[in-house]
Amino acid sequence: MASLTVSNIRKKFGNQEVLKGVSLSVKSGEFLVLVGPSGCGKSTLLNLIAGLETINSGEIRIDDQVVNDIRPKDRDIAMVFQSYALYPSMNVRKNLSFGLETRGVPKAQIEETIRHVAQILQISELLNRKPSQLSGGQRQRVAMGRALARDPAIFLFDEPLSNLDAKLRVEMRTEIKELHQRIKTTIVYVTHDQIEAMTLADRIAVMKDGFIHQFDTPQQLYDNPANLFVAGFIGSPAMNFIPCRLVNQGNQTGVMLENKAGRSFFMPVEQHDLDVKKWLDQEVILGIRPERIASGFYEQEGNPMIHEIECIVEVLEPTGPDTLVFVIINDSKVTCRVSPHAVKAPGESMKLMIDMSKALLFDPGTGQRIENQTAGSTGCT
Ligand SMILES: Nc1ncnc2c1ncn2[C@@H]1O[C@H](COP(=O)(O)OP(=O)(O)OP(=O)(O)O)[C@@H](O)[C@H]1O
Ligand SMILES: [Mg+2]
C-alpha cells in the first residue's frame, strides 16, 4: 500500500498536448476513479504513472519517492488492461506465476501465492485451462489475479470491465469493490462509465481535454458539480439544463420558466451567495436533476423551495420503479422522474413539483457554477 502524488503533469504526442497540467493525490488504500470521455487522456495518465510512457514535465511520487526516472518494473505497480493481455499459450497457473518466476521468487512462495490469489478470485478450478477456454469474466479475474499475485504498492486498472456484457459488468463491479474492501490496496481505476465511477470510487477525478475538471467524492460531484460538463457527465438520466433569466419578484430572486402554452412560472432560488445578485436580469442556465421534478415529494408540505409547474407530457419512458416524463420548459426538453401511478398520457397536461433547493445555476458563457451553496467542493480547471 502506498500513496501516489501526481503534480502538474504535461504530456505531448507530437504537437498534440494530451495532458495539460494534471495534479492528483491518492491516499494510501484509497480507490480513485479517473473518468472522462473517450480521448481525454485517461489511459495516457495511467501509462505515465506506470512508467510505460515518459512525461514532458511534472512529477510523479509514490509515497515520498519521485519515480519520474524509475523503470516500470521497479515502480511496484501492477496494471490490468482493458484487453487483459493474458499469454494465450500459457494456462492460468502459468499466467499467474510467470511474472513471479522472472523475478526469481522461490517456487514454494509462488505456489502459496497462486493458491491464495486463486481462492480470493474464485479461479482455483480454472488453473489448468488456457485463456481461450475461459469466459470474459473469468479472463478478467485471471488478469486481476496476475496483478494481485505481484502484491504491488499500487494497482492501476484501465477499463477492466469494458469487454464484458452488461450483467457481468455489474457483477464484477461488486466483486472489485469487495476485493478492495478486503485487501485495501491503493487503486487508480479508469473508466468512461460514470455509474462505475460513482459506485466504486472513494474519490473521482473528472477529466476532459487534458484537464481535471473536478476532483472530489462521488456525492460532492453529484450535489456540487463545478461546471456544466461535470454536472452533465455525472448522473443518469443526466441533469436538465434550462436556459432562463434571473429576476426579482417581490422580495425574492428566482428564475422564470415558461411551459409550451406560454404560461410563466416563477421559481425562487436559494441566495446563500452574493454572486447570484450579480446575475440579476441576465441569462443563466438552471441545472436541475430529473428526480427533483416529480409529481410530489414526501417533504413537500410547507417547503418554500418546492413549486408547481404545469406542463404537457411529450413522451413517457417507464423504467419500472419510476417513469421518466419528458416535457418542454423554456423550449428545452426536460426529463422528470415521476411515480408510475401519477403519470398522465402524452398530450395531456400534468402538474409537476420542482424542488428548487437542489437547483444549480451556471454561467452560460463559461459553463462554471454561479453560486457555491456548499463549501468543501474542490472544483478545479
Ligand atoms: N502513443 C500515442 N501516440 C500519439 N497519440 C496518442 C498516443 N496515445 C494516445 N494518443 C492520443 O492522446 C489522446 C488521449 O488518448 P488516451 O488513450 O489517453 O485517451 P482515453 O481517455 O484513454 O480514451 P478512451 O476512453 O477511448 O480509452 C488521444 O487523442 C489519442 O489519440
Ligand atoms: Mg483509454
Coordinates of C-alpha atoms in Angstrom, one line a residue, residues 39-198:
G39 CA -9.7 10.5 -25.9
C40 CA -9.5 12.8 -22.8
G41 CA -6.2 11.3 -21.7
K42 CA -7.1 8.7 -19.1
S43 CA -5.0 5.8 -20.4
T44 CA -2.2 8.2 -21.1
L45 CA -2.2 9.3 -17.5
L46 CA -2.3 5.7 -16.3
N47 CA 0.6 4.8 -18.6
L48 CA 2.7 7.7 -17.3
I49 CA 2.1 6.6 -13.7
A50 CA 3.1 3.0 -14.6
G51 CA 6.2 4.4 -16.4
L52 CA 5.1 2.9 -19.8
E53 CA 5.3 6.5 -21.3
T54 CA 7.6 9.4 -20.2
I55 CA 6.3 12.7 -19.0
N56 CA 7.3 16.0 -20.6
S57 CA 7.1 17.9 -17.3
G58 CA 5.8 17.5 -13.8
E59 CA 6.4 15.0 -11.1
I60 CA 5.1 11.6 -10.0
R61 CA 5.7 10.4 -6.5
I62 CA 5.0 7.1 -4.8
D63 CA 5.0 7.7 -1.1
D64 CA 7.9 10.1 -0.8
Q65 CA 9.9 8.8 -3.7
V66 CA 10.0 10.7 -7.0
V67 CA 9.6 7.9 -9.7
N68 CA 9.9 10.0 -12.9
D69 CA 13.1 8.2 -13.8
I70 CA 12.4 4.9 -12.3
R71 CA 11.8 2.0 -14.7
P72 CA 8.3 0.5 -14.9
K73 CA 9.3 -2.8 -13.3
D74 CA 10.9 -1.1 -10.3
R75 CA 7.9 1.1 -9.5
D76 CA 6.0 -1.6 -7.6
I77 CA 2.9 -1.0 -9.7
A78 CA 0.6 -3.7 -11.3
M79 CA -1.6 -2.7 -14.2
V80 CA -4.7 -4.5 -15.5
F81 CA -5.5 -3.6 -19.1
Q82 CA -8.8 -3.4 -20.9
S83 CA -7.7 -6.3 -23.2
Y84 CA -6.5 -8.4 -20.1
A85 CA -3.2 -9.1 -22.1
L86 CA -3.1 -12.8 -20.9
Y87 CA -0.5 -15.0 -22.5
P88 CA -2.6 -17.2 -24.8
S89 CA -0.3 -20.2 -24.9
M90 CA 0.0 -20.5 -21.1
N91 CA -2.5 -21.9 -18.8
V92 CA -4.0 -19.9 -15.9
R93 CA -1.4 -21.2 -13.4
K94 CA 1.4 -20.2 -15.7
N95 CA -0.2 -16.8 -16.4
L96 CA -0.2 -16.1 -12.7
S97 CA 3.2 -17.4 -11.9
F98 CA 5.2 -16.2 -14.9
G99 CA 5.9 -12.7 -13.6
L100 CA 6.9 -14.1 -10.2
E101 CA 9.3 -16.6 -11.8
T102 CA 11.1 -14.0 -13.9
R103 CA 11.6 -12.0 -10.7
G104 CA 13.2 -15.0 -9.1
V105 CA 10.6 -15.6 -6.4
P106 CA 11.2 -19.0 -4.7
K107 CA 9.0 -21.9 -6.0
A108 CA 7.2 -22.6 -2.7
Q109 CA 6.3 -19.0 -2.3
I110 CA 4.9 -18.8 -5.8
E111 CA 2.8 -21.9 -5.1
E112 CA 1.4 -20.3 -2.0
T113 CA 0.7 -17.0 -3.7
I114 CA -1.2 -18.7 -6.6
R115 CA -3.3 -20.8 -4.1
H116 CA -4.1 -17.6 -2.1
V117 CA -4.9 -15.4 -5.2
A118 CA -7.0 -18.2 -6.9
Q119 CA -9.0 -18.6 -3.7
I120 CA -9.7 -14.8 -3.4
L121 CA -10.8 -14.6 -7.0
Q122 CA -12.5 -18.0 -7.1
I123 CA -10.5 -19.3 -10.0
S124 CA -9.0 -22.3 -8.3
E125 CA -10.9 -24.7 -10.6
L126 CA -9.6 -22.9 -13.7
L127 CA -5.8 -23.1 -13.1
N128 CA -5.1 -25.7 -15.8
R129 CA -7.2 -24.0 -18.5
K130 CA -5.9 -21.8 -21.3
P131 CA -7.3 -18.3 -21.7
S132 CA -9.2 -19.4 -24.8
Q133 CA -11.2 -21.9 -22.6
L134 CA -12.4 -19.1 -20.3
S135 CA -15.4 -16.8 -20.4
G136 CA -14.8 -13.0 -20.5
G137 CA -15.5 -12.6 -16.8
Q138 CA -13.1 -15.5 -15.9
R139 CA -10.3 -14.0 -18.1
Q140 CA -10.9 -10.7 -16.3
R141 CA -10.4 -12.4 -13.0
V142 CA -7.2 -14.1 -14.1
A143 CA -5.9 -10.7 -15.3
M144 CA -6.7 -9.3 -11.8
G145 CA -5.2 -12.4 -10.2
R146 CA -1.9 -11.7 -12.1
A147 CA -1.8 -8.2 -10.7
L148 CA -2.7 -9.4 -7.2
A149 CA 0.0 -12.1 -7.2
R150 CA 2.6 -9.4 -7.5
D151 CA 1.3 -7.8 -4.3
P152 CA 2.1 -4.3 -5.6
A153 CA 2.0 -1.0 -3.8
I154 CA -0.5 0.4 -6.3
F155 CA -2.9 -1.1 -8.7
L156 CA -3.8 0.6 -12.0
F157 CA -6.9 -0.6 -13.8
D158 CA -7.6 0.6 -17.4
E159 CA -11.3 0.0 -18.2
P160 CA -11.1 -3.7 -17.0
L161 CA -14.8 -4.3 -17.4
S162 CA -15.4 -2.8 -20.8
N163 CA -15.3 -6.1 -22.7
L164 CA -17.9 -7.7 -20.6
D165 CA -21.7 -7.8 -21.2
A166 CA -23.9 -5.5 -19.1
K167 CA -24.9 -8.1 -16.4
L168 CA -21.4 -9.4 -15.9
R169 CA -20.1 -5.9 -15.7
V170 CA -22.3 -5.1 -12.7
E171 CA -21.4 -8.4 -11.0
M172 CA -17.6 -7.8 -11.5
R173 CA -18.0 -4.2 -10.3
T174 CA -19.3 -5.5 -7.0
E175 CA -16.5 -8.1 -6.8
I176 CA -13.9 -5.4 -7.4
K177 CA -15.4 -3.3 -4.7
E178 CA -15.4 -6.3 -2.3
L179 CA -11.9 -7.1 -3.2
H180 CA -10.8 -3.6 -2.4
Q181 CA -12.6 -3.7 0.9
R182 CA -10.7 -6.9 1.8
I183 CA -7.2 -6.0 0.6
K184 CA -7.4 -2.2 1.0
T185 CA -4.7 -1.5 -1.7
T186 CA -4.3 1.8 -3.4
I187 CA -6.2 1.7 -6.7
V188 CA -6.4 4.1 -9.7
Y189 CA -9.2 2.9 -11.9
V190 CA -10.0 4.3 -15.3
T191 CA -13.5 4.1 -16.8
H192 CA -15.7 6.2 -19.1
D193 CA -18.8 4.8 -17.3
Q194 CA -20.0 7.3 -14.8
I195 CA -22.1 4.7 -12.9
E196 CA -19.0 2.6 -12.4
A197 CA -17.1 5.7 -11.2
M198 CA -19.9 6.6 -8.7

